[in-house]
Amino acid sequence: MKQFTKSSNEGKWVHSACAMCVGAPMKVKVKGGRIAEVKGEDIPGWNGKVCGKAISGIGARVYAPDRILYPLKRVGERGEAKFTRCTWEEVINAAAAKLKEYIDAGHPEYFEIWWGCPLQQDNMYFIHYWSAVLRTGISYLHGQVCFGDNNVEKIVTFGANHSRALLSGLVDWSRTKYAVIASQNFPGTAVGGSSCNVPIYAAANKAKENGCKFLVIDPKLADSIPWCDEWLPVQPGGDITLVLSLANVLIKEKLYDESFLLKYTNAAQLIRCDNGEALKDQAGNYLVWDADTGFKPMPEADKGEESTLGLGKTFEVTIGEETVQCKTAFQMLAEESAKHAPQIPYPEGKIVEIARKLGENKPSVIVYPGMTSGRYPNWFQTLRAYSVLNMLLGNIDAPGGFYIPKHDFNLGSGWPEPTEVPDYSKGVTFVPGPWGNLMSVKTIDKEPCYTEPREFHPGTQALPWLHFDAIEQGRVRAVLSSAENAAVTQANSKWVEECLKKLDLIIVGDQVPKEFIDFADYVLPEASYLERYHLYCEDVTGTDDKEYKVLFMRSAAIPPQGDSRPLSWFLIEVAKKLGLKEYFEKLNLEYEWWDRMLKKAGLYPKVTARKLIEEGPYAVSYTHLRAHETSLH
């Protein structure tokens, strides 16, 4: 990595990206070595705009009066937050010494990285590569207090091929007639595929002009909700009762999309009445009921319209010598949703009104549960109830409903491959990890999930309590935390504090103070988002009936302030101390890392990291599956 020097972009606009929510392409004006102004990129979705948070972030994070500008080491007891300034060399030596101790003992996984939001984190792909080389533990612990349960629910309910679009809530807004949005400050926070709220404003305003009505479900009246047509103040934790009551009306009044349910869901699947398990034939096939032929194997998607939803019916099925009573999954949903209707704390007429608006306008409707965790014990099942409601409405990849992108750049992770670096995969089985990364099966989580049968779904990586269990059991003994705050994001804070005090070493990195720092042995002054590099890709549905893929680079608009450095720099120095420089010494994290991703996508050399930094974002638009490139540089 080259030495940081004074910015040569004095008085110039520099292409980079915001990180105050998640990620938005933006330009910053650098004058006298300081950021003086920000504005949005002139590309679809943003059209030169940014929100107020992009502006406030300059003073609140980059130039924060309490910004951490130098390495610190603890001088008091853990939890007292008493530190003195130290050198980078001291922190590097401490981390390398502890790692060597664990490596010599045959347990490098005792050292674990807890990393945070990938839009606010230094190169998350490199962090995973570093962990793969050194065999340390690594966990996207932040995910379970952001959208982790939502992500897993979407994978389990819709499959990995559709989960990303349904998680982010990409919508065909120009045709949407009725939108019910829960658990978020809408439209101040995004629904619509982009991780930034700016593109949603234009799309939502266009939908409103076209007659779309917006209902927000939330315990509180958040600041931007008055933009919507109606607010329903649900009781905290009461979403599932509300949603199943809506499902009850849709089913009773036959306002559901029968064709969609039969073709694309397991609504017709036969479920045993005695134990609630899915019925299988002797060949192991899941079964449905056909009005003409009786039970038969469940057909493939788009081929199930001859089956029956079995509403109000019980079927008797004989498999081999066993005869069992069964009901369809749809009938069981009908029975379960009917139980919740009397519990709703609203007049029955209100629930009927909302359900009819949804049913009568389907499929051009959406019901979105918000992206982040609800922090309720029943939130996973609540999310599944929301997904079921959308399936009843048949609004998946339908006009005015949720939109499934038809194109992807398939960027990969940018990991260097042998012979560019020595082979780091010997003796390791890699499996998919968060955000397209790879992880060792041994470290995918604190408990094994890749078993036969599986203990749980591998999408549930980083269940927080398992990490603290592992600390108590001595299986995690040192933690490096970056861009996350697990000291206060877990429910049992007293237990968390007790676990943290048992660790051999805690290193915490950030730009500004946070609670986790109180427990740190060393504090890393990390470079801010405008002082480092990263490649991002966004999906946007425009108001022009086009799907946009937007690539943009976060660039180092200014050098790191004080003695701050990117986390990747620190990790490389630690690896060098351990004699592993051959894996890292030739890596260029400013341009070449991201160019490897662009090569995998087939975009290089037309699109390069340097071009994205020097010329601005790259966007491709698609209409009716026909692509045409739009020059936006």
XYZ file of C-alpha atoms in Angstrom:
633
model
C 0.000 0.000 0.000
C 1.405 3.404 -0.936
C 2.157 6.108 1.583
C -0.632 8.612 2.131
C 0.162 12.097 0.891
C -1.583 15.430 0.819
C -4.547 15.441 -1.554
C -3.776 16.871 -4.973
C -7.461 17.671 -5.528
C -7.352 21.158 -3.970
C -10.471 23.041 -4.965
C -11.773 20.149 -7.066
C -14.839 17.933 -6.979
C -13.918 14.352 -6.101
C -16.116 11.286 -6.726
C -16.712 9.232 -3.584
C -19.641 7.929 -1.509
C -21.624 8.695 1.626
C -21.832 6.270 4.554
C -24.047 7.989 7.081
C -26.885 5.523 6.475
C -25.407 2.998 4.173
C -24.041 3.988 0.779
C -24.848 6.668 -1.759
C -22.727 7.936 -4.639
C -21.782 11.559 -4.058
C -19.163 14.160 -4.880
C -17.196 16.164 -2.353
C -15.397 19.431 -2.969
C -11.907 19.557 -1.466
C -10.416 22.957 -0.686
C -7.291 23.524 1.324
C -7.086 19.807 2.034
C -10.533 19.808 3.664
C -13.992 18.823 2.489
C -15.951 22.012 1.893
C -19.119 20.872 0.095
C -21.043 17.757 -0.957
C -23.603 17.008 -3.637
C -25.170 13.993 -5.289
C -24.023 12.383 -8.488
C -25.950 13.238 -11.654
C -27.073 9.675 -12.296
C -30.471 7.912 -12.289
C -32.022 7.794 -8.841
C -29.894 10.535 -7.338
C -29.984 13.191 -10.077
C -27.539 15.421 -8.237
C -29.216 15.110 -4.820
C -28.134 13.927 -1.378
C -30.010 13.986 1.922
C -29.136 16.055 4.974
C -27.259 13.164 6.572
C -24.659 13.229 3.800
C -23.935 16.838 4.721
C -24.030 16.365 8.503
C -21.652 13.400 8.293
C -18.765 15.656 7.371
C -18.908 17.446 10.712
C -20.301 14.544 12.756
C -17.751 11.902 11.701
C -14.963 13.098 9.407
C -14.322 16.290 11.406
C -16.042 15.274 14.639
C -14.658 17.223 17.624
C -14.253 13.961 19.545
C -12.778 12.005 16.639
C -10.185 9.413 17.640
C -7.017 10.460 15.831
C -4.296 8.377 17.549
C -3.893 4.791 18.826
C -4.825 4.378 22.476
C -4.078 1.762 25.144
C -5.971 1.031 28.331
C -4.522 2.255 31.633
C -7.506 1.554 33.889
C -9.728 -1.461 34.463
C -11.849 -2.784 31.640
C -15.016 -0.738 31.451
C -13.474 2.383 33.001
C -12.620 3.965 29.620
C -9.213 5.192 30.820
C -6.654 5.363 28.019
C -3.361 6.928 27.080
C -1.911 7.592 23.678
C 0.369 4.896 22.244
C 1.991 4.036 18.925
C 0.734 1.892 16.074
C 3.742 -0.352 16.639
C 2.543 -1.163 20.166
C -0.895 -2.231 18.947
C 0.509 -4.189 16.015
C 2.951 -6.038 18.300
C 0.219 -6.827 20.848
C -2.107 -8.283 18.197
C 0.690 -10.242 16.488
C 1.958 -11.661 19.788
C -1.463 -12.901 20.837
C -2.138 -14.358 17.405
C 1.210 -16.171 17.390
C 0.365 -17.649 20.787
C -2.920 -19.014 19.423
C -1.366 -20.212 16.147
C 1.400 -22.049 18.018
C -1.285 -23.713 20.140
C -3.096 -24.824 16.981
C -6.078 -22.509 17.526
C -5.851 -19.345 15.401
C -9.663 -19.193 15.586
C -9.329 -18.053 19.209
C -8.708 -14.634 17.613
C -11.938 -13.343 16.061
C -12.904 -10.294 14.031
C -16.364 -8.812 14.575
C -17.085 -6.531 11.654
C -19.943 -4.150 10.931
C -22.067 -2.656 8.187
C -20.340 -3.289 4.832
C -21.301 0.189 3.645
C -19.475 1.739 6.597
C -16.705 -0.839 6.942
C -13.240 -0.783 5.435
C -12.850 -3.374 2.634
C -14.976 -6.230 4.010
C -13.737 -8.585 1.286
C -10.131 -8.046 2.298
C -11.002 -8.607 5.972
C -12.476 -12.011 5.054
C -9.442 -12.827 2.888
C -7.119 -11.938 5.772
C -9.109 -14.211 8.073
C -8.963 -17.033 5.516
C -5.167 -16.760 5.256
C -4.578 -16.618 9.009
C -7.399 -19.094 9.856
C -8.836 -16.711 12.445
C -12.489 -16.500 13.367
C -14.597 -13.839 11.702
C -18.201 -12.831 12.109
C -20.620 -10.316 10.635
C -21.991 -9.818 14.118
C -23.553 -6.481 13.189
C -25.950 -8.228 10.802
C -28.129 -9.642 13.551
C -28.933 -6.173 14.867
C -29.488 -4.757 11.393
C -31.264 -6.965 8.839
C -29.882 -10.419 9.644
C -33.166 -12.049 10.631
C -34.883 -10.440 7.638
C -32.198 -11.800 5.318
C -32.506 -15.317 6.709
C -36.293 -15.206 6.552
C -36.196 -14.182 2.893
C -33.714 -16.958 2.083
C -35.801 -19.572 3.886
C -39.117 -18.357 2.458
C -38.214 -17.393 -1.116
C -34.843 -19.016 -1.777
C -31.461 -17.367 -2.190
C -32.107 -16.480 -5.827
C -34.909 -14.039 -4.913
C -34.083 -13.136 -1.322
C -31.883 -10.122 -2.061
C -34.514 -8.269 -4.101
C -37.294 -8.970 -1.618
C -35.090 -8.000 1.320
C -34.248 -4.608 -0.170
C -37.796 -4.088 -1.397
C -37.207 -3.231 -5.045
C -40.621 -2.071 -6.296
C -42.302 -1.285 -9.618
C -43.444 2.044 -8.159
C -44.891 3.581 -11.310
C -47.709 0.992 -11.243
C -48.196 0.540 -7.491
C -51.730 1.336 -6.308
C -51.507 0.681 -2.551
C -48.460 0.388 -0.297
C -48.422 -0.791 3.308
C -45.046 -0.183 4.941
C -44.162 -1.194 8.489
C -41.485 -0.544 11.073
C -39.592 2.244 9.369
C -39.566 5.991 8.996
C -41.003 6.067 5.477
C -40.211 7.765 3.142
C -37.270 9.078 5.147
C -35.721 5.605 4.990
C -35.569 3.609 1.838
C -37.832 1.042 0.267
C -37.020 0.484 -3.357
C -33.846 -1.501 -3.753
C -31.360 1.268 -3.133
C -29.595 1.389 0.196
C -30.067 5.166 0.155
C -33.342 6.995 0.702
C -32.744 9.602 -2.038
C -33.954 7.466 -5.011
C -37.112 6.496 -3.132
C -38.369 10.069 -2.934
C -38.678 10.491 -6.701
C -40.188 7.020 -7.122
C -42.639 7.388 -4.235
C -43.681 10.867 -5.334
C -44.309 9.515 -8.833
C -46.400 6.701 -7.373
C -48.391 9.234 -5.362
C -48.983 11.333 -8.486
C -50.318 8.173 -10.138
C -52.822 7.677 -7.298
C -50.957 5.254 -5.024
C -52.011 5.459 -1.361
C -49.518 4.867 1.444
C -50.255 3.340 4.848
C -47.499 3.161 7.481
C -47.674 0.708 10.403
C -45.498 1.793 13.307
C -45.793 2.172 17.096
C -44.501 5.751 16.785
C -45.217 8.672 14.483
C -41.772 9.147 12.951
C -40.802 12.473 11.427
C -41.372 11.702 7.730
C -44.516 9.563 8.142
C -46.899 12.559 7.757
C -45.990 12.465 4.056
C -48.006 9.223 3.889
C -51.782 9.052 3.584
C -52.384 7.131 6.794
C -50.608 5.960 9.942
C -51.715 2.894 11.920
C -50.065 2.861 15.394
C -49.600 -0.852 15.994
C -48.760 -2.009 19.501
C -45.047 -2.916 19.933
C -44.757 -6.599 19.082
C -48.276 -6.659 17.666
C -47.395 -6.845 13.966
C -47.985 -10.569 13.651
C -51.535 -10.313 14.999
C -52.279 -7.461 12.612
C -50.802 -9.226 9.589
C -52.546 -12.536 10.229
C -55.828 -10.677 10.771
C -55.396 -9.139 7.317
C -54.665 -12.607 5.923
C -57.847 -13.891 7.579
C -59.964 -11.312 5.724
C -58.237 -12.020 2.398
C -58.955 -15.730 2.789
C -62.544 -15.364 4.067
C -63.481 -12.962 1.269
C -61.492 -14.874 -1.371
C -59.387 -11.814 -2.204
C -56.229 -13.902 -2.613
C -54.484 -14.758 -5.910
C -55.282 -18.464 -6.305
C -53.306 -18.887 -9.516
C -50.132 -17.426 -8.000
C -50.468 -19.562 -4.867
C -50.835 -22.766 -6.865
C -48.080 -22.003 -9.358
C -45.380 -20.462 -7.182
C -45.919 -21.432 -3.535
C -46.428 -24.533 -1.416
C -49.993 -23.506 -0.505
C -51.334 -26.792 -1.913
C -48.795 -28.953 -0.080
C -50.238 -31.675 2.139
C -49.405 -31.411 5.841
C -50.047 -34.213 8.315
C -52.647 -33.408 10.956
C -51.038 -35.646 13.578
C -47.566 -34.078 13.750
C -47.619 -31.009 11.509
C -44.952 -32.422 9.184
C -45.012 -32.291 5.390
C -46.337 -35.530 3.885
C -44.014 -37.493 1.604
C -44.557 -40.542 -0.581
C -42.325 -43.617 -0.428
C -39.922 -42.037 -2.924
C -39.480 -39.006 -0.668
C -41.523 -36.595 -2.808
C -43.549 -33.840 -1.185
C -47.238 -34.182 -2.071
C -50.228 -32.103 -3.155
C -53.853 -33.026 -3.816
C -55.282 -33.153 -7.314
C -59.085 -33.069 -7.616
C -59.022 -35.713 -10.368
C -56.169 -38.026 -9.410
C -55.828 -37.670 -5.639
C -52.428 -37.088 -4.075
C -49.409 -36.624 -6.360
C -45.842 -35.261 -6.167
C -45.620 -31.509 -5.838
C -45.109 -30.054 -9.332
C -42.358 -27.649 -10.320
C -42.973 -23.921 -10.182
C -45.402 -22.588 -12.802
C -46.978 -26.039 -13.229
C -49.289 -26.516 -10.263
C -52.662 -25.107 -11.279
C -54.296 -28.558 -11.361
C -53.715 -28.885 -7.617
C -56.201 -27.658 -5.037
C -55.855 -25.178 -2.190
C -58.126 -27.445 -0.158
C -59.852 -24.668 1.750
C -62.135 -26.161 4.397
C -61.124 -29.732 3.564
C -59.345 -32.645 5.230
C -57.804 -35.372 3.056
C -57.133 -39.008 3.899
C -53.978 -40.329 2.279
C -52.555 -43.849 2.330
C -48.783 -44.207 1.864
C -47.716 -47.829 1.938
C -49.486 -49.320 4.938
C -50.024 -45.992 6.735
C -53.186 -43.918 6.366
C -53.035 -40.345 7.673
C -55.263 -37.319 7.644
C -53.868 -34.219 5.969
C -54.714 -30.630 5.254
C -53.125 -28.254 2.791
C -50.669 -25.633 3.992
C -53.210 -23.064 2.817
C -55.972 -24.541 5.009
C -53.625 -24.542 7.995
C -52.845 -20.885 7.315
C -56.572 -20.164 7.193
C -57.068 -21.836 10.563
C -54.096 -20.063 12.161
C -55.037 -16.614 10.820
C -58.613 -17.013 12.101
C -57.263 -17.408 15.648
C -55.683 -13.960 15.569
C -58.620 -11.944 14.296
C -60.345 -11.524 17.711
C -57.062 -10.306 19.272
C -56.599 -7.226 17.102
C -57.008 -3.957 19.074
C -58.699 -2.128 16.168
C -62.302 -2.044 15.013
C -62.964 -4.985 12.734
C -64.013 -2.589 10.001
C -60.522 -1.077 9.854
C -58.850 -4.420 9.236
C -61.454 -5.280 6.598
C -60.889 -1.898 4.927
C -57.112 -2.387 4.653
C -57.435 -6.010 3.508
C -59.950 -5.065 0.820
C -57.704 -2.273 -0.465
C -54.915 -4.817 -0.764
C -57.041 -7.576 -2.279
C -58.942 -5.383 -4.718
C -55.777 -3.727 -6.025
C -53.598 -6.846 -6.198
C -51.078 -7.555 -7.601
C -50.176 -3.841 -7.812
C -49.658 -3.590 -4.055
C -46.802 -4.081 -1.614
C -46.632 -4.953 2.067
C -43.105 -4.248 3.298
C -42.036 -5.118 6.861
C -39.033 -2.797 6.982
C -35.465 -3.895 6.411
C -33.936 -4.005 9.874
C -34.641 -6.215 12.850
C -37.725 -5.459 14.913
C -35.924 -6.517 18.101
C -38.976 -8.550 19.132
C -38.560 -12.204 20.193
C -41.113 -13.229 17.547
C -39.701 -11.052 14.754
C -38.563 -13.900 12.482
C -42.064 -15.394 12.427
C -43.518 -11.899 12.057
C -41.428 -11.440 8.917
C -42.694 -14.775 7.614
C -46.267 -13.606 8.192
C -45.571 -10.483 6.123
C -44.105 -12.667 3.364
C -47.176 -14.914 3.424
C -49.397 -11.855 3.083
C -47.483 -10.817 -0.037
C -47.795 -14.315 -1.477
C -51.564 -14.228 -0.917
C -51.583 -11.037 -2.997
C -49.461 -12.520 -5.798
C -47.356 -9.369 -5.968
C -43.926 -10.956 -6.469
C -42.468 -9.747 -9.785
C -45.892 -8.492 -10.834
C -46.858 -5.045 -12.228
C -46.883 -2.580 -9.356
C -45.544 -5.168 -6.911
C -42.075 -6.226 -5.850
C -39.581 -6.237 -8.699
C -37.010 -8.995 -9.190
C -33.956 -7.588 -11.037
C -33.286 -9.386 -14.287
C -29.594 -8.530 -14.465
C -26.574 -8.679 -12.211
C -22.908 -7.777 -12.577
C -21.722 -10.790 -10.508
C -18.734 -8.922 -9.150
C -17.439 -11.543 -6.749
C -15.226 -10.664 -3.778
C -11.931 -9.583 -5.354
C -9.886 -12.180 -3.462
C -6.461 -12.724 -5.078
C -5.952 -16.199 -6.505
C -2.817 -18.351 -6.567
C -0.285 -17.893 -8.128
C -0.730 -14.201 -7.470
C -0.454 -15.176 -3.801
C 0.436 -18.505 -2.185
C -2.384 -21.051 -1.955
C -4.447 -20.228 1.129
C -7.121 -22.927 0.637
C -5.154 -26.038 1.577
C -6.960 -28.012 4.237
C -9.922 -25.617 4.350
C -13.459 -26.117 3.123
C -14.890 -22.751 2.139
C -18.640 -22.108 2.109
C -20.665 -18.995 1.237
C -20.489 -16.293 3.882
C -22.179 -12.912 4.243
C -22.156 -10.422 1.364
C -20.678 -12.867 -1.156
C -17.617 -13.640 0.935
C -16.243 -17.084 1.633
C -15.741 -18.522 5.093
C -14.244 -21.681 6.477
C -16.842 -24.262 7.483
C -15.051 -24.268 10.830
C -15.792 -20.580 11.414
C -19.121 -20.087 9.636
C -20.673 -19.786 13.062
C -20.043 -20.733 16.651
C -22.045 -23.937 16.271
C -21.844 -26.263 13.252
C -24.656 -25.925 10.740
C -23.148 -27.855 7.833
C -24.225 -31.210 9.211
C -26.545 -33.929 7.933
C -29.270 -33.102 8.716
C -28.459 -29.433 9.171
C -28.748 -28.088 12.677
C -30.025 -24.782 11.316
C -29.936 -22.731 8.139
C -26.424 -21.436 7.278
C -27.951 -18.053 6.516
C -28.227 -17.588 10.285
C -24.533 -16.786 10.503
C -23.440 -14.838 13.552
C -26.186 -15.564 16.041
C -24.968 -13.144 18.714
C -25.545 -15.211 21.827
C -23.478 -18.084 20.424
C -20.445 -15.813 20.285
C -20.714 -14.940 23.943
C -21.300 -18.600 24.757
C -18.051 -19.296 22.892
C -16.241 -16.697 25.011
C -17.504 -18.362 28.188
C -16.351 -21.743 26.884
C -12.891 -20.424 25.985
C -13.345 -20.925 22.236
C -13.003 -17.188 21.534
C -10.260 -15.462 23.519
C -9.474 -12.241 21.626
C -11.713 -9.923 19.648
C -11.017 -7.225 17.077
C -14.190 -5.135 16.643
C -14.643 -2.686 13.782
C -17.662 -0.620 12.710
C -19.949 -2.449 15.137
C -20.880 -2.101 18.804
C -21.672 -5.524 20.263
C -21.100 -4.251 23.796
C -24.559 -2.646 23.759
C -26.434 -4.267 20.878
C -27.188 -7.512 22.718
C -30.119 -7.972 25.053
C -28.339 -9.143 28.221
C -25.815 -6.332 28.685
C -24.637 -7.568 32.097
C -23.796 -10.995 30.673
C -22.067 -9.376 27.682
C -19.919 -7.266 30.020
C -18.970 -10.336 32.055
C -17.968 -12.191 28.879
C -15.916 -9.301 27.504
C -13.963 -9.051 30.753
C -12.866 -12.693 30.313
C -11.103 -12.066 26.998
C -7.308 -12.012 26.708
C -7.330 -9.080 24.309
C -9.879 -6.601 22.946
C -9.035 -4.215 20.105
C -11.734 -1.792 18.961
C -11.573 0.445 15.916
C -13.715 3.427 14.933
C -13.629 7.161 14.237
C -15.658 8.327 17.239
C -16.098 6.967 20.793
C -18.643 4.206 21.442
C -19.497 1.896 24.316
C -17.369 -1.035 23.119
C -14.280 1.168 23.393
C -14.772 1.296 27.180
C -13.763 -2.392 27.309
C -10.874 -2.173 24.835
C -7.242 -2.866 25.620
C -6.284 -0.928 22.491
C -8.241 1.523 20.327
C -7.575 1.886 16.595
C -8.114 5.334 15.034
C -9.708 4.101 11.813
C -9.766 6.138 8.637
C -13.227 7.508 7.884
C -15.316 6.575 4.876
C -13.963 9.546 2.882
C -10.382 8.477 3.570
C -10.423 4.989 2.021
C -11.566 2.989 -1.030
C -14.457 0.609 -1.772
C -16.551 -0.485 -4.770
C -20.357 -0.579 -4.544
C -23.214 -1.661 -6.778
C -26.836 -0.538 -6.439
C -30.146 -1.567 -8.032
C -32.571 1.258 -8.776
C -36.026 1.174 -10.361
C -36.508 4.514 -12.069
C -39.644 6.487 -12.795
C -39.027 5.738 -16.495
C -39.840 1.997 -16.332
C -36.175 1.057 -16.364
C -34.014 -1.083 -14.139
C -30.666 0.535 -13.401
C -27.449 -1.091 -12.253
C -25.143 1.556 -10.804
C -21.458 1.039 -9.994
C -19.544 3.623 -7.976
C -16.333 3.893 -5.997
C -15.800 5.314 -2.561
C -12.465 7.075 -2.955
C -10.090 8.653 -0.486
C -11.061 12.252 -1.112
C -8.712 13.385 1.661
C -5.837 11.652 3.467
C -6.599 10.035 6.835
C -6.832 12.626 9.586
C -4.310 12.674 12.415
C -2.598 9.298 12.731
C -5.649 7.322 11.589
C -5.333 4.443 9.098
C -7.672 2.014 7.316
C -8.247 -1.239 9.195
C -6.773 -3.115 6.217
C -3.446 -1.330 6.719
C -3.348 -2.481 10.342
C -4.182 -6.085 9.432
C -1.443 -6.193 6.796
C 1.120 -4.949 9.305
C 0.052 -7.644 11.791
C 0.389 -10.326 9.083
C 3.879 -9.088 8.245
C 4.894 -9.449 11.899
C 3.775 -13.071 11.679
C 5.905 -13.748 8.590
C 2.989 -13.821 6.135
C 3.842 -10.814 3.996
C 3.859 -12.860 0.767
C 0.045 -13.037 0.979
C -0.318 -9.268 1.245
C 2.739 -7.329 0.071
C 1.681 -7.120 -3.582
C -1.966 -6.262 -2.931
C -3.164 -2.854 -4.067
C -6.324 -2.059 -2.105
C -6.981 1.237 -3.865
C -7.492 0.062 -7.462
C -6.389 -3.499 -8.270
C -8.590 -5.209 -5.666
C -11.706 -3.682 -7.200
C -10.451 -4.252 -10.750
C -10.407 -7.999 -10.006
C -14.122 -7.740 -9.237
C -14.774 -5.760 -12.405
C -12.863 -8.358 -14.433
C -15.041 -11.120 -12.990
C -18.106 -9.153 -14.084
C -16.687 -8.778 -17.589
C -16.638 -4.985 -17.307
C -12.866 -4.460 -17.222
C -11.086 -2.593 -18.906
C -14.120 -0.612 -20.043
C -14.880 0.069 -16.400
C -12.002 0.320 -13.945
C -11.704 1.474 -10.360
C -9.595 4.417 -11.474
C -12.198 5.470 -14.053
C -14.970 5.286 -11.466
C -12.929 7.551 -9.200
C -11.791 9.967 -11.885
C -14.886 10.025 -14.113
C -17.708 9.085 -11.749
C -20.284 6.275 -11.491
C -21.118 3.855 -14.267
C -24.749 2.924 -14.920
C -26.531 0.521 -17.240
C -30.272 0.671 -17.861
C -32.533 -2.192 -18.896
C -36.002 -1.996 -20.393
C -38.054 -5.117 -21.095
C -34.916 -7.249 -20.803
C -33.181 -5.299 -23.596
C -30.037 -3.593 -22.316
C -28.622 -0.358 -23.573
C -25.755 1.440 -21.966
C -26.120 5.082 -21.027
C -23.012 7.244 -20.906
C -23.069 8.995 -17.570
C -19.409 9.982 -17.230
